[in-house]
Amino acid sequence: MVDLSSIIKAYDVRGVVPDQWDEHVARRIGAAFAEFVHAETGATAVVTAHDMRDSSVPLSRAFAEGVLSRGVDVVEAGLGSTDLLYFAAGSLDVPGAMFTASHNPARYNGIKLCRAGAAPIGQESGLVTIRELAERDSYDRTPDRQAEIAQRDLLAEYAAHLRSLVDLSGIRRLRVVVDAGNGMGGHTVPVVLADLPLDVVPLYFELDGSFPNHEANPLDPANLVDLQAAVVREGADIGLAFDGDADRVFVVDERGEPVSPSAITALVAVRELAKGRGTTIIHNLITSRAVPEIVREHGGEPVRTRVGHSFIKAEMARTDAVFGGEHSAHYYFRDFWRADTGMLAAMHVLAALGEQGRPLSELTAAYSRYAASGEINSTVTDAAARTAEVRAAYEDAEGVTIDELDGLTVELPDGSWFNLRASNTEPLLRLNVEAPDAASMERLRDRVLEMVRA
């Protein structure tokens, strides 16, 4: 028995290589994953893909050896973004494993697992069972077939599917700066956006898992600086920044100003509602209150969920939602097996911009109604005690409403609100604040932070 609890987290496998995991562990996890999906659905094949990190190929190959040992075939899609892996699991209707540590530094790697049809696997939906199987690494079942491994390049099919969902061929010509952060966007963007009325200015398209230019984490404003400068320098219409595995996208307008993921969620939601093929839109509880307002104004039905892709995808399946968005710039589409894809979200924004003549800042202004703090992390020794102290400060105040769907959400009578959530993996409290104006937001932000950090 080995203890894998330090690397098998709430949503995926993640850890430092080789300190926390290596090819031996990957082989165990591959066998466990194969046994799990075979027992659950009788699956006889899984598909894998990997990012550009130095450790990704050896880890994915070791994982494949584990899968094969349980009599389950492996289809290797090779280099790909995480949403390409979801496309593979959806289009081939087989379970999938993506080798990536997303935006984490170079010494990390991980695995994102899914069922056939890109259905999620998380802590509450199979990941604990897979961990226990991998820890034991002993099986009663004897495989009844000789498994095989094959390679299949799915990049062209992935691009064609995305282009079938958003037609960019008739938009006005746009100048687009794309910062791939030396991640997988540098592999997928040139194929997906080829031969369209787009002048793409590439930043850091060279695949390099050491991330020599900046971290591939656009959620940190420091990693948007190069893109913002390039948009202004190039006189571009829009800037796009992808994270390391290109399942998230961040948008910068023609002035070099970031567009909030909540505004992008509202914009894409309006486009999906306009198709007339459904009314339900999912948003997590940290997105701006403008999102449900705008969804209702366009005839939709907003549904609020906890933060995290497994919760979003489960709620999309339950409600048959057409689209879902998170504050972290994950965007989910029913037409993409309810999985998240930064590329498809980017194409929707390009279409919305190119189908009319206004600059992006004017286009998105209608979707940005409130002042938000963004996510602020505080290191704490006792998250529960700090949260309880904040709750006590507000729970008896007149006109205040409190809910605990995911952490602590407090709504004030002036329209301000905040959410305080503990991290699943680190000793952190995450604070998000929104208010009708910047001054109100700053006052509320500072008051809560004073209690959290006291």
C-alpha atoms as one frame of an Amber mdcrd trajectory, in Angstrom:
protein
   0.000   0.000   0.000   1.099   3.570  -0.737  -0.596   6.808   0.290  -1.608
   8.887  -2.732  -3.808  11.383  -0.866  -1.217  14.151  -1.269  -1.453  14.098
  -5.072  -5.005  12.897  -5.804  -6.984  16.049  -5.041 -10.633  17.092  -5.241
 -10.738  17.295  -9.038  -7.587  15.711 -10.451  -4.102  14.334  -9.852  -1.507
  17.052  -9.184   1.988  17.088  -7.665   5.707  17.722  -8.032   7.640  15.308
 -10.277   9.510  13.203  -9.221   9.270  14.191  -5.541   5.555  13.422  -5.100
   4.904  11.132  -8.047   6.706   9.462 -10.911   6.272   6.844 -13.643   5.780
   4.062 -11.094   2.857   5.949  -9.556   1.503   6.821 -13.019   1.480   3.118
 -13.888  -0.539   2.347 -10.741  -3.027   5.120 -11.511  -3.378   3.906 -15.099
  -4.244   0.392 -13.942  -6.686   1.746 -11.360  -8.384   4.032 -13.891  -8.758
   1.181 -16.381 -10.191  -1.108 -13.710 -12.595   1.596 -12.547 -14.029   2.428
 -15.980 -14.167  -1.245 -16.984 -16.102  -2.131 -13.829 -18.432   0.849 -14.207
 -19.312   0.607 -17.914 -17.373  -2.284 -19.416 -15.049   0.164 -21.171 -12.463
  -1.534 -23.379 -10.461   1.560 -24.381  -9.310   4.915 -23.019  -7.817   7.925
 -24.790  -4.861   9.957 -23.529  -3.305  13.307 -24.427  -0.500  15.341 -22.899
   0.854  18.861 -22.709   4.383  20.125 -23.467   6.031  19.508 -20.078   9.179
  17.385 -20.111   7.617  14.844 -17.758   4.334  14.502 -19.655   5.418  11.927
 -22.253   7.069   9.478 -19.813   4.210   9.815 -17.335   1.539   9.269 -20.002
   3.413   6.255 -21.394   3.691   4.706 -17.928  -0.016   5.365 -17.356  -0.745
   3.613 -20.669   1.240   0.573 -19.520  -0.973   0.401 -16.439  -4.133   0.655
 -18.552  -2.920  -2.084 -20.924  -2.125  -4.362 -17.979  -5.845  -4.435 -17.166
  -6.859  -5.521 -20.663  -7.998  -2.057 -21.779  -6.803  -0.500 -25.045  -5.144
   2.915 -25.235  -5.606   5.526 -27.948  -2.799   8.063 -27.710  -3.845  11.461
 -29.086  -0.389  12.877 -28.329   0.146  16.595 -27.848  -3.087  18.406 -27.087
  -4.947  20.890 -24.962  -7.252  19.677 -22.217 -10.308  20.542 -24.294  -8.858
  18.471 -27.154  -8.820  15.544 -24.722 -12.455  16.265 -23.847 -13.239  16.341
 -27.576 -11.544  12.950 -27.923 -13.468  11.448 -24.997 -16.698  12.885 -26.410
 -16.294  12.094 -30.082 -14.798   8.619 -29.536 -17.148   7.940 -26.574 -14.359
   6.543 -24.394 -12.929   7.574 -21.014  -9.969   9.967 -21.141  -6.846  11.074
 -19.289  -5.086  14.396 -19.887  -1.519  14.817 -18.605  -1.047  18.407 -17.529
  -0.542  20.578 -14.470  -2.425  23.397 -16.186  -1.031  26.724 -14.946   1.249
  25.279 -12.251   5.050  25.765 -12.434   7.298  23.497 -14.492   8.160  21.048
 -11.714   4.495  20.001 -11.408   2.455  17.589 -13.469  -0.958  16.006 -13.153
  -3.812  14.049 -14.722  -7.344  15.215 -15.479  -9.620  12.182 -15.801 -13.048
  11.866 -17.380 -15.581   9.238 -18.291 -16.740   8.471 -21.827 -18.485  11.475
 -23.320 -16.199  13.756 -21.265 -18.345  13.244 -18.146 -16.448  14.409 -15.051
 -14.565  12.358 -12.498 -13.955  14.124  -9.190 -13.620  13.376  -5.507 -17.365
  12.812  -5.174 -17.706  10.966  -8.484 -15.086   8.229  -8.627 -11.698   9.764
  -7.872 -11.601   8.354  -4.321 -12.249   4.843  -5.668  -9.480   5.248  -8.257
  -7.096   6.434  -5.538  -7.905   3.450  -3.330  -7.405   1.025  -6.222  -4.067
   2.625  -7.114  -2.909   2.550  -3.488  -3.668  -1.170  -3.204  -2.460  -2.013
  -6.753  -3.846  -5.531  -6.512  -6.756  -6.900  -8.526  -8.877 -10.034  -8.349
 -10.053  -9.795 -11.959  -7.924 -11.450 -14.628  -8.134  -9.512 -17.929  -9.827
 -11.554 -20.637  -8.235  -9.838 -23.638  -4.868  -8.682 -24.912  -4.965  -4.899
 -24.975  -3.418  -2.807 -27.745  -2.092   0.730 -28.080  -2.603   3.006 -31.092
  -1.846   6.616 -32.011  -4.410   9.003 -33.471  -3.963  12.671 -34.356  -7.245
  14.419 -33.529  -6.200  18.071 -33.883  -7.820  18.605 -37.289 -11.074  16.939
 -36.185 -11.110  19.018 -32.989 -10.648  22.224 -34.989 -13.358  21.256 -37.474
 -15.824  20.562 -34.663 -15.208  23.949 -33.039 -15.562  25.728 -36.384 -18.875
  23.956 -36.942 -20.169  25.509 -33.708 -19.076  29.116 -34.332 -18.836  30.413
 -37.901 -16.162  33.104 -38.139 -15.887  33.134 -41.924 -18.167  36.165 -42.401
 -16.925  38.516 -39.662 -15.075  41.770 -40.320 -11.312  41.419 -40.297  -9.857
  41.533 -36.784  -6.332  41.926 -35.488  -5.910  39.478 -32.604  -2.946  39.141
 -30.242  -2.793  35.678 -28.663  -0.529  34.918 -25.675  -0.125  31.149 -25.397
   2.319  31.425 -22.490   4.458  28.682 -24.110   1.528  26.361 -23.422  -0.808
  24.291 -25.550  -2.561  27.280 -27.135   0.542  27.553 -29.294  -0.303  24.125
 -30.680  -4.060  24.498 -31.175  -4.621  28.170 -32.099  -2.789  28.049 -35.461
  -4.987  25.160 -36.613  -8.333  26.296 -35.203  -8.023  29.898 -36.413  -6.332
  29.204 -39.755  -7.686  30.767 -42.986 -10.180  33.049 -41.234 -10.505  36.860
 -41.443  -8.118  37.177 -38.496  -4.628  38.638 -38.372  -3.178  36.660 -35.468
  -0.151  38.142 -33.696   1.432  35.281 -31.713   3.075  35.703 -28.316   5.036
  32.783 -26.853   3.675  30.070 -29.154   6.827  27.960 -28.721   5.937  24.888
 -26.653   8.158  25.024 -23.576   7.200  23.444 -20.264   9.784  25.524 -18.425
   7.664  28.647 -19.132  10.610  30.956 -19.926   8.524  34.126 -20.445   5.910
  34.066 -17.698   3.715  31.588 -15.843   0.886  30.265 -17.997  -1.639  31.512
 -15.453  -3.617  34.491 -16.788  -5.614  34.692 -13.547  -2.560  36.504 -12.120
  -2.569  40.058 -13.541   1.246  39.987 -13.775   0.970  37.374 -16.523  -1.271
  39.618 -18.665   1.201  42.517 -18.848   2.908  41.364 -22.059  -0.427  40.766
 -23.785  -1.800  44.142 -22.721   1.266  45.946 -24.034   1.185  44.014 -27.311
  -2.495  44.776 -27.928  -1.848  48.518 -27.601   1.424  48.376 -29.576  -0.155
  46.405 -32.433  -3.365  48.454 -32.521  -5.196  45.156 -32.108  -8.940  44.701
 -31.719  -8.623  42.092 -28.978  -6.135  40.076 -26.953  -6.536  36.456 -25.842
  -4.484  34.714 -23.136  -4.648  30.952 -22.648  -3.441  29.054 -19.612  -0.942
  26.200 -19.854  -3.366  23.509 -21.005  -5.536  26.015 -22.926  -8.823  25.074
 -21.306  -9.219  28.655 -19.993  -9.095  31.930 -21.892  -8.794  35.520 -20.657
  -9.780  38.477 -22.822  -8.189  41.930 -23.147  -9.944  44.765 -24.998  -8.468
  47.154 -27.562  -7.271  49.517 -24.803  -5.303  46.732 -23.144  -7.862  46.447
 -20.338  -8.879  42.987 -19.067 -12.511  41.987 -19.603 -13.892  40.163 -16.577
 -14.787  36.485 -17.017 -18.256  37.372 -15.701 -18.772  39.759 -18.627 -17.610
  37.044 -21.018 -19.996  34.580 -19.348 -22.907  36.987 -19.874 -21.916  37.725
 -23.486 -21.638  34.054 -24.447 -24.823  33.213 -22.529 -26.771  35.762 -24.589
 -25.399  34.219 -27.804 -26.327  30.698 -26.705 -29.815  31.777 -25.622 -30.346
  33.430 -29.011 -30.095  30.028 -30.691 -33.450  29.106 -29.124 -32.292  25.616
 -28.158 -32.559  25.961 -24.398 -32.979  28.502 -21.621 -30.870  27.298 -18.689
 -27.513  28.970 -17.996 -25.237  27.819 -15.166 -23.075  30.258 -13.211 -21.097
  29.679 -10.056 -21.733  31.760  -6.971 -18.641  33.944  -7.489 -19.664  35.321
 -10.881 -21.076  38.834 -10.979 -24.749  39.316 -10.120 -24.933  40.901 -13.580
 -24.819  37.387 -15.067 -28.190  36.148 -13.731 -29.717  39.592 -14.370 -28.687
  39.559 -18.026 -29.688  35.923 -18.477 -33.208  36.712 -17.221 -33.420  39.818
 -19.421 -32.795  37.587 -22.449 -35.400  34.990 -21.534 -33.051  32.579 -19.825
 -33.131  30.790 -16.497 -29.953  31.231 -14.420 -28.936  28.415 -12.063 -26.371
  29.123  -9.326 -23.867  26.420  -8.343 -20.812  25.768  -6.229 -17.375  26.545
  -7.633 -15.674  23.694  -9.524 -16.012  21.903 -12.827 -17.534  18.715 -11.412
 -20.395  20.699  -9.841 -20.958  22.780 -12.987 -21.001  19.716 -15.238 -23.325
  17.799 -12.932 -25.766  20.704 -12.815 -25.576  21.122 -16.594 -26.490  17.467
 -17.010 -29.346  17.740 -14.499 -30.845  20.863 -16.073 -29.806  20.302 -19.712
 -28.204  23.768 -19.588 -26.869  25.165 -22.831 -23.918  26.991 -21.268 -22.087
  27.566 -18.002 -19.423  30.012 -16.848 -17.107  30.483 -13.890 -15.245  33.487
 -12.499 -11.985  31.627 -13.186 -12.599  31.776 -16.970 -13.772  28.202 -17.401
 -16.624  28.092 -19.937 -18.805  25.008 -20.474 -20.926  24.186 -23.520 -23.672
  21.623 -24.008 -22.533  21.375 -27.636 -19.083  20.347 -26.355 -20.205  17.449
 -24.153 -20.800  19.928 -21.283 -17.026  20.271 -20.983 -14.992  23.437 -20.606
 -13.177  24.868 -23.600 -11.321  28.148 -23.697 -11.036  27.975 -27.471 -14.774
  27.828 -28.105 -15.378  30.712 -25.696 -12.717  32.743 -27.514 -14.402  32.032
 -30.842 -17.735  33.276 -29.474 -16.094  36.535 -28.391 -14.400  36.935 -31.778
 -17.749  36.328 -33.489 -19.590  38.816 -31.274 -16.913  41.432 -31.935 -16.602
  40.776 -35.654 -20.338  40.701 -36.373 -20.684  44.391 -35.452 -18.574  47.504
 -35.722 -18.029  48.740 -32.165 -14.744  48.184 -30.296 -14.655  45.438 -27.692
 -14.673  47.880 -24.768 -18.031  49.267 -25.895 -19.424  45.830 -26.700 -18.616
  44.407 -23.268 -19.603  47.515 -21.277 -23.225  46.344 -21.302 -22.177  43.163
 -19.500 -20.111  44.888 -16.771 -22.467  46.494 -14.255 -20.726  46.307 -10.875
 -17.358  46.820  -9.203 -15.580  43.596  -8.250 -12.477  42.877  -6.187 -11.329
  39.788  -8.011 -10.232  36.816  -5.937  -8.026  37.750  -2.961  -6.180  34.966
  -1.130  -5.191  35.137   2.535  -2.995  32.558   4.275  -4.623  31.506   7.562
  -3.961  28.891  10.230  -7.625  28.213  11.012  -9.938  28.907   8.077 -13.045
  27.707   9.918 -12.460  30.015  12.877 -11.820  33.044  10.668 -14.922  32.313
   8.626 -17.021  31.952  11.777 -15.749  35.322  13.012 -16.755  37.015   9.770
 -20.164  35.313   9.857 -20.763  36.504  13.415 -20.035  40.089  12.388 -22.872
  40.056   9.829 -25.440  37.429  10.757 -27.568  39.648  13.019 -27.381  42.815
  10.911 -30.688  44.071   9.502 -31.368  43.239   5.878 -28.401  40.864   5.575
 -28.855  37.407   4.030 -26.364  34.584   4.461 -25.988  31.280   2.655 -23.398
  28.511   2.807 -23.795  26.759  -0.537 -20.017  27.065  -0.998 -18.181  28.773
   1.835 -19.855  31.858   3.294 -21.837  34.227   1.075 -23.133  37.432   2.647
 -25.508  39.802   0.812 -25.978  43.332   2.169 -29.071  45.526   1.720 -27.172
  48.043  -0.496 -26.624  45.369  -3.167 -23.069  44.541  -2.091 -22.046  40.945
  -1.425 -18.999  38.849  -0.656 -18.038  35.197  -0.630 -15.371  33.694   1.613
 -14.254  30.150   0.743 -11.530  27.880   2.079  -9.166  26.340  -0.453  -9.465
  22.579  -0.955  -5.702  22.116  -1.113  -3.954  25.011   0.666  -4.253  26.923
   3.983  -5.992  29.801   2.230  -9.223  31.747   2.457 -10.407  33.147  -0.879
 -12.410  36.381  -0.815 -14.536  37.790  -3.638 -16.406  41.081  -3.190 -18.827
  42.920  -5.475 -20.694  46.189  -4.957 -22.632  48.784  -6.974 -19.580  51.083
  -7.095 -15.829  50.950  -6.482 -15.888  52.880  -3.201 -18.467  50.554  -1.639
 -16.576  47.509  -2.873 -13.295  48.754  -1.388 -14.863  49.501   2.002 -16.445
  46.056   2.214 -13.294  44.343   0.939 -11.087  46.069   3.491 -13.441  45.360
   6.395 -13.622  41.621   5.635  -9.870  41.357   5.008  -9.177  43.055   8.325
 -11.127  40.307  10.104  -9.621  37.500   8.014  -6.047  38.694   8.509  -6.283
  39.914  12.084
